[in-house]
Coordinates of C-alpha atoms in Angstrom, one line a residue:
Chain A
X1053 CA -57.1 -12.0 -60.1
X1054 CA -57.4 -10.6 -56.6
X1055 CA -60.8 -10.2 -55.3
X1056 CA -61.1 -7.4 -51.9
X1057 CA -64.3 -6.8 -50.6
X1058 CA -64.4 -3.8 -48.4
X1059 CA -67.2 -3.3 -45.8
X1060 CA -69.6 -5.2 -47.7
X1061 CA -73.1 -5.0 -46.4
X1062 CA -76.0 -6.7 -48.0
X1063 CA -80.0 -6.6 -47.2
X1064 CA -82.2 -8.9 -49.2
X1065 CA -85.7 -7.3 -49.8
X1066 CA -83.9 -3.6 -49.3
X1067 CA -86.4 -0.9 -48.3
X1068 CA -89.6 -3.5 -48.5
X1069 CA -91.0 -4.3 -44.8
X1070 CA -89.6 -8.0 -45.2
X1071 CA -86.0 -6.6 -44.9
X1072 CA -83.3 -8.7 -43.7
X1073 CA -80.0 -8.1 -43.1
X1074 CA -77.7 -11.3 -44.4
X1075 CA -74.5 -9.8 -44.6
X1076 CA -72.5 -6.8 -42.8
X1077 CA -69.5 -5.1 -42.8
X1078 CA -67.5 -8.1 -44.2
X1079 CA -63.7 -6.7 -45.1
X1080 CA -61.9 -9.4 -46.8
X1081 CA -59.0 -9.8 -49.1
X1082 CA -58.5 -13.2 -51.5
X1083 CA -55.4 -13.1 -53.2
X1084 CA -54.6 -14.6 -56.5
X1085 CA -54.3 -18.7 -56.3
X1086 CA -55.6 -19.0 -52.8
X1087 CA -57.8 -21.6 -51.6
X1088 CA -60.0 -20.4 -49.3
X1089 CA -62.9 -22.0 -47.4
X1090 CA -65.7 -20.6 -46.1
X1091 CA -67.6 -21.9 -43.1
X1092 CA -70.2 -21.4 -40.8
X1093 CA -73.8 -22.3 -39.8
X1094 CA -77.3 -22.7 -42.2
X1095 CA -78.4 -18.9 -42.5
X1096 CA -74.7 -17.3 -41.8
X1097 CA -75.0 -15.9 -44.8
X1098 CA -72.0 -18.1 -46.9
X1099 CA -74.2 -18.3 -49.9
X1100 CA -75.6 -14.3 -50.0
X1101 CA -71.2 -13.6 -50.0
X1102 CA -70.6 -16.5 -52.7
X1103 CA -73.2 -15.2 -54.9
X1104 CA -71.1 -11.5 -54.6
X1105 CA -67.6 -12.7 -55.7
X1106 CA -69.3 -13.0 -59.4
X1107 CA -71.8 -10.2 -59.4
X1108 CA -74.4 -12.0 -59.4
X1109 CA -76.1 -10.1 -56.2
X1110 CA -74.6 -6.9 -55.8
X1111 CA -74.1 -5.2 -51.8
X1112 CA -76.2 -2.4 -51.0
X1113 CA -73.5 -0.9 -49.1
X1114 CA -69.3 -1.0 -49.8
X1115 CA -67.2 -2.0 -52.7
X1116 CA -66.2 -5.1 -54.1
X1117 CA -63.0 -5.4 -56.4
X1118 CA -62.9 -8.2 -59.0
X1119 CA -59.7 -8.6 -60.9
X1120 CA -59.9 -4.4 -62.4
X1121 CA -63.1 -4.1 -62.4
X1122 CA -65.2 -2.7 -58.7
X1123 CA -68.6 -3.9 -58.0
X1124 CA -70.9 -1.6 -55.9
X1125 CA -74.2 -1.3 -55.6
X1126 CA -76.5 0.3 -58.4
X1127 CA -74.2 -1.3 -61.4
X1128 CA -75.1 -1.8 -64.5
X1129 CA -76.1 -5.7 -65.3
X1130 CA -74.1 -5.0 -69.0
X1131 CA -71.0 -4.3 -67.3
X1132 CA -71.1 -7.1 -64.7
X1133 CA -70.9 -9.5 -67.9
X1134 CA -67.4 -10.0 -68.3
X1135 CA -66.7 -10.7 -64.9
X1136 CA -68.8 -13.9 -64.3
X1137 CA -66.7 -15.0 -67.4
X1138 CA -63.8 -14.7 -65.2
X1139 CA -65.8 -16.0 -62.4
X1140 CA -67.2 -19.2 -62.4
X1141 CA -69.4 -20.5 -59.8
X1142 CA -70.5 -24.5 -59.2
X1143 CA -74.2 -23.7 -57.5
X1144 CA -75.5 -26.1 -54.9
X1145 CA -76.6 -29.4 -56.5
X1146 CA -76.1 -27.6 -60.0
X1147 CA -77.2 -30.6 -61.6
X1148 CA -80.1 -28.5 -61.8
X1149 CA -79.2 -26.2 -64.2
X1150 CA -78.6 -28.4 -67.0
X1151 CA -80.8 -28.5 -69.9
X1152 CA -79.6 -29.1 -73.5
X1153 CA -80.4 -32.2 -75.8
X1154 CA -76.6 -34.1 -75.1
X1155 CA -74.3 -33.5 -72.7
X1156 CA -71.8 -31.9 -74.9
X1157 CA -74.3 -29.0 -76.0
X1158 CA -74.9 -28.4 -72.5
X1159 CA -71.0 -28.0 -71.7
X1160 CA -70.3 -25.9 -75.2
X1161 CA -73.4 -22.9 -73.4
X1162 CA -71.4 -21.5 -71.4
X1163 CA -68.4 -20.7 -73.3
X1164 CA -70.5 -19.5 -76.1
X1165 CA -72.5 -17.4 -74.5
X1166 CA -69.3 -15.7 -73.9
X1167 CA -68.2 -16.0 -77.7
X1168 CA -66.4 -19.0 -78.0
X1169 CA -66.5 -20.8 -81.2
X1170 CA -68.6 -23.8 -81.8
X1171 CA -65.6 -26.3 -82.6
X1172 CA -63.2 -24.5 -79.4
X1173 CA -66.3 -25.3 -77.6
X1174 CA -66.4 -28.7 -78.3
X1175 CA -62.9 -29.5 -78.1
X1176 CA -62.9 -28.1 -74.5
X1177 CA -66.4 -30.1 -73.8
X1178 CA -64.1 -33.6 -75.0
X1179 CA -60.9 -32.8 -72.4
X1180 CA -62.9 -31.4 -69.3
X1181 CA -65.4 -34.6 -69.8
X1182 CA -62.5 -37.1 -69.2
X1183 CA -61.2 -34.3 -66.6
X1184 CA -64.0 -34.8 -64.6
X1185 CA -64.2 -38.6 -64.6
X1186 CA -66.9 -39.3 -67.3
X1187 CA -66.2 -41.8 -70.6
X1188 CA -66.3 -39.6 -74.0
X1189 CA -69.8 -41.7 -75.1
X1190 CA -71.5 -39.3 -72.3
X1191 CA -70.8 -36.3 -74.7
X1192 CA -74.3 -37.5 -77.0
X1193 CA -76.1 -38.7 -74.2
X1194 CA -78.6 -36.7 -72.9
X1195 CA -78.3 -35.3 -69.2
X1196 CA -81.7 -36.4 -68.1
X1197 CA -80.7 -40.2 -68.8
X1198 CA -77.5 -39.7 -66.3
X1199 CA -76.9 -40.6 -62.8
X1200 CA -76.7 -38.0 -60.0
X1201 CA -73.9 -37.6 -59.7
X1202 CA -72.5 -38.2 -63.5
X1203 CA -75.3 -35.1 -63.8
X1204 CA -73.0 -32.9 -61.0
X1205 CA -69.8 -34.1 -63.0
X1206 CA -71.6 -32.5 -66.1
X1207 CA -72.5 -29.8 -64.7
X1208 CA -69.3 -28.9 -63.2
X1209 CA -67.5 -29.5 -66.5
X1210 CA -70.1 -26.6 -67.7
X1211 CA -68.9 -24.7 -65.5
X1212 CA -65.5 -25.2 -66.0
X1213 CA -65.5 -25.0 -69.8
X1214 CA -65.5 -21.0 -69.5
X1215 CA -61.7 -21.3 -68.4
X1216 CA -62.8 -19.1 -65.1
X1217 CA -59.7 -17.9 -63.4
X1218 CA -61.6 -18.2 -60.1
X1219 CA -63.8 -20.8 -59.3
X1220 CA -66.1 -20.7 -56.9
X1221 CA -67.7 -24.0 -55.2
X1222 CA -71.0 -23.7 -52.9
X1223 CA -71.1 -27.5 -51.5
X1224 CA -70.0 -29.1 -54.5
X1225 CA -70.1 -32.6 -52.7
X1226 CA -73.1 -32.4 -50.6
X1227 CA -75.4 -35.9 -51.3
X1228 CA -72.7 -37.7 -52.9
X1229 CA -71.3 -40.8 -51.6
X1230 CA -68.2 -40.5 -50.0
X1231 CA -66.1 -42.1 -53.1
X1232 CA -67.6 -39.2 -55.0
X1233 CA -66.7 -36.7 -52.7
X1234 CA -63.5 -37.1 -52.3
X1235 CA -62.7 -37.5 -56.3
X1236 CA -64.0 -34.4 -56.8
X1237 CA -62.4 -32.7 -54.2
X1238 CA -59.4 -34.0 -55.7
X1239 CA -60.1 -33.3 -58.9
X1240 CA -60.5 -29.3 -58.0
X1241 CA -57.6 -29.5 -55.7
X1242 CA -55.6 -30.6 -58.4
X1243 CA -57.2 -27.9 -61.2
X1244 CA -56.6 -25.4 -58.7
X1245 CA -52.7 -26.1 -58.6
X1246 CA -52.1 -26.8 -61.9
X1247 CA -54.2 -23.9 -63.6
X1248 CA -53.1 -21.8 -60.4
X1249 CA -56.5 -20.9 -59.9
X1250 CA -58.3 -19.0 -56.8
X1251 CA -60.8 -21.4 -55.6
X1252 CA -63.1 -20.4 -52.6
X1253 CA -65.3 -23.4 -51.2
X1254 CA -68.3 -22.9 -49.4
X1255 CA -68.7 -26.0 -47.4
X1256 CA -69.7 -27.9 -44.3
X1257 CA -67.3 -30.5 -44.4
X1258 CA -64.5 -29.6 -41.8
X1259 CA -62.1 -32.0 -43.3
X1260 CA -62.3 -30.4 -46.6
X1261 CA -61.8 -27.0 -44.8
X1262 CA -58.5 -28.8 -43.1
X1263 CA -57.5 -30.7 -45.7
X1264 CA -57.9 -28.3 -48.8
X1265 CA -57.8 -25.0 -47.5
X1266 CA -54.9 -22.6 -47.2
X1267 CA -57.1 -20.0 -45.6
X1268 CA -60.3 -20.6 -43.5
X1269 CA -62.8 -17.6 -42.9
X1270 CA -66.0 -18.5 -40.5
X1271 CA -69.1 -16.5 -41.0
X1272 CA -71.6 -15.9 -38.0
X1273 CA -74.8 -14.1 -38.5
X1274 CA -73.8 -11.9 -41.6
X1275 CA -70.3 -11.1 -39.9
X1276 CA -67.4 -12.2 -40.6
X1277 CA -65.7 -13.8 -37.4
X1278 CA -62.8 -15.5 -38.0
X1279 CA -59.7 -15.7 -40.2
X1280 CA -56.5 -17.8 -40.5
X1281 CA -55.0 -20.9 -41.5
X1282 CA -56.9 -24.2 -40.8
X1283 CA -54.4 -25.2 -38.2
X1284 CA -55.1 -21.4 -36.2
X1285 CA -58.4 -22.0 -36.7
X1286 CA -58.3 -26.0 -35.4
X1287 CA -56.1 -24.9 -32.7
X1288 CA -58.6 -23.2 -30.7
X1289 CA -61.6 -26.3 -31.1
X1290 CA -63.7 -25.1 -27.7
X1291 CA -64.2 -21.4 -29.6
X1292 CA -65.2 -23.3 -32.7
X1293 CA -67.5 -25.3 -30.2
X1294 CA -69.1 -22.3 -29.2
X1295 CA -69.6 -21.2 -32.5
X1296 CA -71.9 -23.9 -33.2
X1297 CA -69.6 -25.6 -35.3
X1298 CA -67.9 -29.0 -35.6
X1299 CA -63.9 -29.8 -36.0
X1300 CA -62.8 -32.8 -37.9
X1301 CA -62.3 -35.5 -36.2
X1302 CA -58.7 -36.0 -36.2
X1303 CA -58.6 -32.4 -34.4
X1304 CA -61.7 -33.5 -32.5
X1305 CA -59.8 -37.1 -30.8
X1306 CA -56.4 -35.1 -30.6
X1307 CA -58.2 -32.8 -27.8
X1308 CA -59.9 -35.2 -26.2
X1309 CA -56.8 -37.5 -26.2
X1310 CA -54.9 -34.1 -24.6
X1311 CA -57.4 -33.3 -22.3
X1312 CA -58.0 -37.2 -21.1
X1313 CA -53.9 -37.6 -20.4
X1314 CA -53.0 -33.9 -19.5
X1315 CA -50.5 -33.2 -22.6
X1316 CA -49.7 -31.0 -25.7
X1317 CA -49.1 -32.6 -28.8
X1318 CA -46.6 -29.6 -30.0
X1319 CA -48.7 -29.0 -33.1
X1320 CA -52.7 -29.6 -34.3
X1321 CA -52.7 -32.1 -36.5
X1322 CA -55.2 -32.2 -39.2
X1323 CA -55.3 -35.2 -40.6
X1324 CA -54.3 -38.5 -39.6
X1325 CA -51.0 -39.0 -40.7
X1326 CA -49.9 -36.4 -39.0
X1327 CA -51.4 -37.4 -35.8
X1328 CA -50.1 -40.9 -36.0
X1329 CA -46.7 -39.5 -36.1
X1330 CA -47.5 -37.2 -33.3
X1331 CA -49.2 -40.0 -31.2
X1332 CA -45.6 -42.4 -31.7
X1333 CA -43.9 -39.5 -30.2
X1334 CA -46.1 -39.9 -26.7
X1335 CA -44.8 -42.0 -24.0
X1336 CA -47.5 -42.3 -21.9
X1337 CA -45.6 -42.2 -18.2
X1338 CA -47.7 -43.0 -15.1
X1339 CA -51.2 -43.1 -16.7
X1340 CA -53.4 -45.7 -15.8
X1341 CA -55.9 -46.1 -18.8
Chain B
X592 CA -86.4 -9.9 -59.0
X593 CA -88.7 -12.6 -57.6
X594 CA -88.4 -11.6 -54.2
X595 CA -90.3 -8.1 -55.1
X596 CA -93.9 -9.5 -55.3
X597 CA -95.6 -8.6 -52.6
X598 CA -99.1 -9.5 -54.1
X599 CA -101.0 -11.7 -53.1
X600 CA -99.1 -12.5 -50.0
X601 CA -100.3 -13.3 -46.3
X602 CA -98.6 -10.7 -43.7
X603 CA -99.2 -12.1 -40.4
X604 CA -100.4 -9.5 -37.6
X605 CA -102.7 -9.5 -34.5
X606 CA -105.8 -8.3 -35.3
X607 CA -109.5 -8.8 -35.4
X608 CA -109.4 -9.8 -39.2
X609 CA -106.6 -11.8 -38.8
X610 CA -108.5 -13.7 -36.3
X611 CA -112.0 -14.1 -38.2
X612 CA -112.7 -17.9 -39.8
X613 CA -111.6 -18.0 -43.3
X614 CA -115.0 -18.8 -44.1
X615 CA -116.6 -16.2 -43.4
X616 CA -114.2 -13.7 -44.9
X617 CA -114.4 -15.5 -47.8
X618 CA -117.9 -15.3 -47.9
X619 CA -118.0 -11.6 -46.7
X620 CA -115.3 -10.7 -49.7
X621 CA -117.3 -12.8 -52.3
X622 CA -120.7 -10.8 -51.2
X623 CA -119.0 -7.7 -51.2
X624 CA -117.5 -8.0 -54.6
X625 CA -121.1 -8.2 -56.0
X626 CA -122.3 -5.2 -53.4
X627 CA -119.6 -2.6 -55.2
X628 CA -122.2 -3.1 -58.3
X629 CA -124.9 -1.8 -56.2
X630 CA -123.3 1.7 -55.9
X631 CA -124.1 4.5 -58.8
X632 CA -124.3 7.7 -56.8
X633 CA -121.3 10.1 -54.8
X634 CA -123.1 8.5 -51.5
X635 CA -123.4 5.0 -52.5
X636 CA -119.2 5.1 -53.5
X637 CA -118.5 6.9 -50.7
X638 CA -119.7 4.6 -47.8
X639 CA -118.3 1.8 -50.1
X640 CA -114.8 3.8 -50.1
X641 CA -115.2 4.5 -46.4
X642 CA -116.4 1.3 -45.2
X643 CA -113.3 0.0 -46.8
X644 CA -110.7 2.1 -45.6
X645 CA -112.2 1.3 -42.3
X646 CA -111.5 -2.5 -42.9
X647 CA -108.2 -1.4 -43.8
X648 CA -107.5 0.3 -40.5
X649 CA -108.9 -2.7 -38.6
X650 CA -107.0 -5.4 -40.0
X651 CA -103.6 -3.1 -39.2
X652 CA -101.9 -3.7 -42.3
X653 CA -99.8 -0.9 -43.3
X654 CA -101.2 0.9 -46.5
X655 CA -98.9 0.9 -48.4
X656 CA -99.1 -2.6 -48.9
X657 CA -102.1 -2.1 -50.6
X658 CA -101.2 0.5 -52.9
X659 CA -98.6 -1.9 -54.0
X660 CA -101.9 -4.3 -54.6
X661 CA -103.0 -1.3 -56.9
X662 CA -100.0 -1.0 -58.6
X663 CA -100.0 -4.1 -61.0
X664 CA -103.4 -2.6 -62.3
X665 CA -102.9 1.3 -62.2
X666 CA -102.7 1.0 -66.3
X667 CA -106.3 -0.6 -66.6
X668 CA -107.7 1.9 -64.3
X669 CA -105.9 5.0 -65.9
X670 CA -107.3 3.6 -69.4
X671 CA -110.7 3.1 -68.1
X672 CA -110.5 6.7 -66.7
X673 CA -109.2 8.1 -70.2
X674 CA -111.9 6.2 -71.8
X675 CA -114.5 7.6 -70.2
X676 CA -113.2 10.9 -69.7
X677 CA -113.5 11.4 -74.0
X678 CA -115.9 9.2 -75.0
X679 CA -118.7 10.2 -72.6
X680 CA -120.9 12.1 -74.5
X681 CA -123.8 13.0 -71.5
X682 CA -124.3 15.9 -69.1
X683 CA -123.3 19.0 -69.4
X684 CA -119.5 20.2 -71.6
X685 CA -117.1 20.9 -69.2
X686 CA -114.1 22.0 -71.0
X687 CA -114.4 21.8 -75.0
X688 CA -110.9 22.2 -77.1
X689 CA -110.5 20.8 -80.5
X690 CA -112.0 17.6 -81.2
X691 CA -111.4 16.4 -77.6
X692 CA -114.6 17.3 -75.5
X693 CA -115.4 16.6 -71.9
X694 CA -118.4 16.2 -70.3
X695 CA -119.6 16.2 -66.9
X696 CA -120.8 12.8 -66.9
X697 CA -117.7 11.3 -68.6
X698 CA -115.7 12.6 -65.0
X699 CA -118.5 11.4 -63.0
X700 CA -118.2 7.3 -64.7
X701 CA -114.4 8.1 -64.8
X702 CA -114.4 8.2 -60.9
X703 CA -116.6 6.0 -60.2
X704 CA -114.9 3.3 -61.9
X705 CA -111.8 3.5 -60.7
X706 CA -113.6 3.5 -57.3
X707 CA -114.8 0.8 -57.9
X708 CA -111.7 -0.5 -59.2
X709 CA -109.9 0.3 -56.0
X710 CA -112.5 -0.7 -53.3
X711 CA -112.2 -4.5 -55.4
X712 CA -108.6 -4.5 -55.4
X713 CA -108.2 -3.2 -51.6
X714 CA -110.8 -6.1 -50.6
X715 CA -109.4 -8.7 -52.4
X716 CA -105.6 -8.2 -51.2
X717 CA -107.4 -7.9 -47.3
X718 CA -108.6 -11.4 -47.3
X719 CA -104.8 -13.1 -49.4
X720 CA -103.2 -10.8 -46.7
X721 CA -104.7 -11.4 -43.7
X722 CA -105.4 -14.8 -43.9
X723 CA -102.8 -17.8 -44.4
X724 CA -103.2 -19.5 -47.5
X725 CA -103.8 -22.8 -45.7
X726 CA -106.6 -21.5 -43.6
X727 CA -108.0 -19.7 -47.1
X728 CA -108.0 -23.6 -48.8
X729 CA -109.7 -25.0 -45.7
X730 CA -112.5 -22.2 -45.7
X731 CA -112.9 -23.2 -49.5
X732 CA -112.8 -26.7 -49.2
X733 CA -115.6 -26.6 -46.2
X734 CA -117.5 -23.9 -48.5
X735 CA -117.3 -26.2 -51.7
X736 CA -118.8 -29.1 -49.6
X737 CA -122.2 -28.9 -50.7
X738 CA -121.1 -29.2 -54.7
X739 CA -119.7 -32.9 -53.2
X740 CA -123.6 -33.7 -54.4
X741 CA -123.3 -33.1 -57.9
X742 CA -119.7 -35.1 -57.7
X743 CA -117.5 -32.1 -58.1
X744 CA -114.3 -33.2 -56.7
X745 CA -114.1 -30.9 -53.8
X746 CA -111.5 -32.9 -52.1
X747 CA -109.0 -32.8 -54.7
X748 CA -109.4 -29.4 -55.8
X749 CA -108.9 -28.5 -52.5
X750 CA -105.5 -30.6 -51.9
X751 CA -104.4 -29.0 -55.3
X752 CA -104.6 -26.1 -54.0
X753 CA -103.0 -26.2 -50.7
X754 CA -100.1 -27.8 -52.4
X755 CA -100.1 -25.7 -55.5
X756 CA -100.2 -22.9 -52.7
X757 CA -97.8 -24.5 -50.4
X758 CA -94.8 -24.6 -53.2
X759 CA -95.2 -21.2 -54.8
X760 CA -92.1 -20.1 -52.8
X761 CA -90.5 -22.7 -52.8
X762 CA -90.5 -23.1 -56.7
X763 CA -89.7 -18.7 -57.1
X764 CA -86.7 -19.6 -54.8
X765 CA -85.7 -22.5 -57.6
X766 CA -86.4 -19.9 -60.5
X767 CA -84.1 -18.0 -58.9
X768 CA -81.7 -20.8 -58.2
X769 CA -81.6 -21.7 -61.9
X770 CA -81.9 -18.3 -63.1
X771 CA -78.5 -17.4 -61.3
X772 CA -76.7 -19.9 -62.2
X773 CA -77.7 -20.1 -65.8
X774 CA -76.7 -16.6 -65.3
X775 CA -73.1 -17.5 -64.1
X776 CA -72.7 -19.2 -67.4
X777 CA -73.4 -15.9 -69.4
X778 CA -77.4 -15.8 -70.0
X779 CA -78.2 -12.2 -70.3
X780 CA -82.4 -12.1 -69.1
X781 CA -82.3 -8.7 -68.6
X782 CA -81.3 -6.8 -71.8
X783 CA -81.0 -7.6 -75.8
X784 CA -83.7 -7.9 -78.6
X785 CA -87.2 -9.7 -77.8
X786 CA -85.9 -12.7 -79.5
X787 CA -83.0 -13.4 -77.9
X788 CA -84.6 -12.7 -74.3
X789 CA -87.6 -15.2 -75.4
X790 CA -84.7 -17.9 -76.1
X791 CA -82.7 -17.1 -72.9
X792 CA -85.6 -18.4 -71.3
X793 CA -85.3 -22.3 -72.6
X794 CA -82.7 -22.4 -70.0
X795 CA -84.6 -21.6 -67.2
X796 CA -87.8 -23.5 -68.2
X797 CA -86.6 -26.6 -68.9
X798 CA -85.0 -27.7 -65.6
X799 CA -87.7 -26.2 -63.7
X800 CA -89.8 -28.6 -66.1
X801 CA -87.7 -31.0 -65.0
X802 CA -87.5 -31.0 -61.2
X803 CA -90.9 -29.7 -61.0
X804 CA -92.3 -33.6 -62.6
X805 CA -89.3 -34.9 -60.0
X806 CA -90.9 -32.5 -57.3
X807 CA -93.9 -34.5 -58.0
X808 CA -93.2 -38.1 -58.3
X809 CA -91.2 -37.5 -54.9
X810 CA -94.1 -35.9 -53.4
X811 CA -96.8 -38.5 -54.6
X812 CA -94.6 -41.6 -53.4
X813 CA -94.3 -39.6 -49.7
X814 CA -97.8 -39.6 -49.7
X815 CA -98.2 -42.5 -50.5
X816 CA -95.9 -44.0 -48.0
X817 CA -98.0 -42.2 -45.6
X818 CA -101.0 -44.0 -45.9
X819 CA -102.8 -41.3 -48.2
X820 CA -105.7 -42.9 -49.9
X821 CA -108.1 -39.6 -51.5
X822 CA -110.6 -37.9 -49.3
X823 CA -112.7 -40.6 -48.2
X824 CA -112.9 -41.2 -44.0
X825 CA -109.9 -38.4 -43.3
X826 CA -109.9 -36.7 -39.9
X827 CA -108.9 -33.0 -40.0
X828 CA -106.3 -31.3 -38.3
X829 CA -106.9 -27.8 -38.6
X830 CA -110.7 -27.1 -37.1
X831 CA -112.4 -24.3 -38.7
X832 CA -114.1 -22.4 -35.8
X833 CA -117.5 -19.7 -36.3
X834 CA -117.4 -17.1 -33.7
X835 CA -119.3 -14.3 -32.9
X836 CA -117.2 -11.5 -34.5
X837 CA -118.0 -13.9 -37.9
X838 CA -121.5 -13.7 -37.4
X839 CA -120.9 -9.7 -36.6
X840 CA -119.6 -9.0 -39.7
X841 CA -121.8 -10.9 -42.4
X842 CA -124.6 -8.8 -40.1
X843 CA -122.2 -5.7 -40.9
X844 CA -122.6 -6.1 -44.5
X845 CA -126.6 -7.0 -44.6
X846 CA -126.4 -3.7 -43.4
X847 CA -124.6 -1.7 -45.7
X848 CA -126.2 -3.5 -48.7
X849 CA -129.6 -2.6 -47.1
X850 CA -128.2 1.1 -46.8
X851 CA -126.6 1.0 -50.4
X852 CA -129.9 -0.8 -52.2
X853 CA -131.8 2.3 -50.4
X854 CA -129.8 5.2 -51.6
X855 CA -128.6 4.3 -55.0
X856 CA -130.5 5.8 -57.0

């Protein structure tokens, strides 16, 4: 399912005298099975476009394609239905959203709000609870009596259980511990290659940008400025600088390391394996350290 | 949907309302709530309406802010119109067809209540715009003071307040947190039969429930760490200051309730 957004403008509080523009003129295609990240500062207006890609918020101004079906602004909520089946979005610290008596219940309400039976349902709830790291005696627990972050892994699993065809992450790790994090980044890398998914992160994290990302897209102000690979992006650290934004580390030492001893590398590395292979390639002639 | 409420909410502006202590604009408000009783006559109603209008165009708040104020109530007011519009039976008959009569009388009442109506609404929504809500808890904490006497919990109600006040928007931003993403998983809150819109709602309460108790216990142990012990021997921050343009307008309204008491009739 391709998603295109074409010159999407959106205004919260449209026509009220507490206006405010949060997105403008954003033009942007996301191919089927792409894993794209989307970065960019607190209030650039990442969350406003996440919240499009499903209908949830709709623009005031431009079109937005989902799979067949176009988005623009005015549309009915009854029609917008069937695509946030196809879309499914893991909110910021969604362990907020759960609710039901057991765990299991509260995986089963999303597929059957979208007419799944009861017994599909549950069988789904059993493999995506394993799936996402939890033992099967969670399924009768009840949610409340959880960890924090077993809670996100429920939470996600609810989200998952509607078999979306794009999934769409807004800081899916932020306040988890770093074994956390990266076991669930894995674990959505690894659905999103195996069920060929399009998965579009919103994050902070520049080494999940680097490390996950096929396609990177940097938001400033509402506006779209940036697009291209992680290593285009990483190649050019002092306009990301300048952006207000961090690199990853790696990417950070490498131009440090460049600048410090006056050499290319031949190629931004992004993580470090590949610099350590680039660094035993450096004979370090005539440089007093 | 939540971000549509405009009642009830402070716009800040420079102006000489803005500036005023909240306690006397609480004052001023409370006295002239009870002052709109006073009028019964076209002349009584109309300084009201004109004196308030004239507040309006002091405080430099855009109008139209305050017809949205009017909005939430424009049904009570057109049924208390309609009501006495037919079922006024005094005055001379004005237009007679049918059963349905109207008398003179019945469109006098009918305008004068939603006068009054509108001058109370329009007053209110002055003082919860033009002042910021923690400045309007402070003026009704200092207010409340004296009931400290009869051991009303002043204190308390007043910290209730500013904190009940403090996370209104931050608990409509959560509503709308939840309510989209309960959303994403296929809740419909929107459309469908009464039932099944009253049950699409257990979704939404319940974790609200939820982090609104964790809201709490989070909020109670900061407190705590911060040395908060209840009212007793607390310094304030925020000094509430009586200046002359407070004094100017509780003379202002002596005023007009000495002109209104004189020519109601």
């Amino acid at each position: 399912m391709d998603i295109t957004l074409e010159q999407v403008e959106y205004k919260y509080q449209a026509g009220t005298p507490f206006e405010r523009r949060a997105l403008h003129d954003i033009n942007l295609h996301i191919p089927q099975g792409t894993f794209l990240a989307i970065i960019g500062h607190t209030g650039s207006g990442k969350s406003t476009l996440l919240q499009h890609l499903n209908a949830l918020l709709q623009p005031t101004a431009g079109t937005i394609t989902i799979g067949d079906r176009t988005v623009t602004s005015g549309k009915k909520e009854k029609q917008l239905r069937p695509i946030r089946q196809k879309v499914g979005i893991v909110f910021q610290f969604p362990e907020h959203q759960l609710f039901e008596e057991t765990v299991e219940k509260d995986i089963c309400f999303g597929p059957m709000n979208f007419g799944v039976a009861k017994e599909d349902a549950q069988k789904r709830a059993k493999e995506l609870i394993s799936q996402v790291g939890l033992p099967e005696e969670v399924l009768e627990k009840s949610p409340f009596d959880l960890s924090g972050g077993q809670m996100r892994r429920v939470a996600i699993a609810g989200v998952l259980a509607m078999e979306p065809e794009v999934l769409v992450l807004d800081e899916p790790t932020a306040g988890l511990d770093p074994r956390g994090r990266r076991e669930i980044m894995d674990m959505f890398y690894h659905l999103h290659k195996e069920k060929g998914l399009t998965t579009i992160l919103v994050t902070h994290s520049m080494e999940d940008a680097a490390m996950y990302a096929d396609e990177i897209v940097i938001l400033q102000h509402g506006e779209l400025k940036q697009k291209g690979s992680p290593r285009e992006i990483f190649s050019a650290p002092q306009e990301l600088m300048s952006l207000g934004l961090n690199v990853p580390d790696v990417v950070r030492f490498q131009y440090l390391f460049e600048e410090k001893f006056h050499l290319k590398l031949g190629k931004t590395c992004l993580t470090i394996e590949e610099l350590t292979e680039a660094l035993k390639n450096v004979e370090l002639r005539g440089v007093r350290t | 949907m939540m971000e549509k409420m405009i009642f009830g909410r402070y716009v800040p502006a420079d102006s000489i309302v803005h500036r005023l202590d909240p306690r006397s604009k609480l004052i001023f408000v409370f006295a002239f709530i009870c002052i709109v009783f006073l009028a019964n006559n076209f002349v009584t109603y109309a300084i009201l309406t004109v004196f308030t209008f004239f507040l309006i165009f002091v405080s430099k708040i855009p109008l139209r802010f305050f017809i949205n104020g009017l909005k939430p109530v424009l049904w009570l007011i057109l049924f208390t119109l309609v009501l006495h519009l037919f079922f006024t039976r005094q005055g001379h008959l004005l237009f007679h067809f049918g059963f349905i009569k109207i008398y003179e009388e019945g469109v006098k009442q009918g305008i004068f209540i939603s006068l009054r109506f509108m001058n109370l609404i329009f007053v209110t929504s002055l003082l919860t715009l033009t002042t910021s809500p923690i400045s309007l808890t402070d003026g009704l904490e200092t207010l409340l003071n004296p009931l400290k006497k009869i051991k009303f919990p002043v204190h308390e109600l007043a910290l209730m307040m500013s904190i009940s006040l403090r996370f209104i928007p931050t608990l409509m931003d959560e509503t709308d947190k939840i309510m989209k993403a309960q959303m994403a998983r296929g809740v419909d809150f929107s459309s469908g039969p009464l039932k099944d819109r009253i049950k699409a709602i257990v979704p939404l309460l319940i974790p609200l429930f939820v982090s609104s108790f964790k809201r709490a216990e989070e909020l109670a142990t900061a407190m705590e760490a911060r040395g908060y012990r209840g009212g007793e021997g607390r310094t304030k921050y925020r000094l509430l200051l009586w200046h002359l343009p407070d004094t100017t307008s509780l003379i202002v309204l002596i005023f007009i309730t000495a002109i209104l008491t004189i020519l109601r009739s």
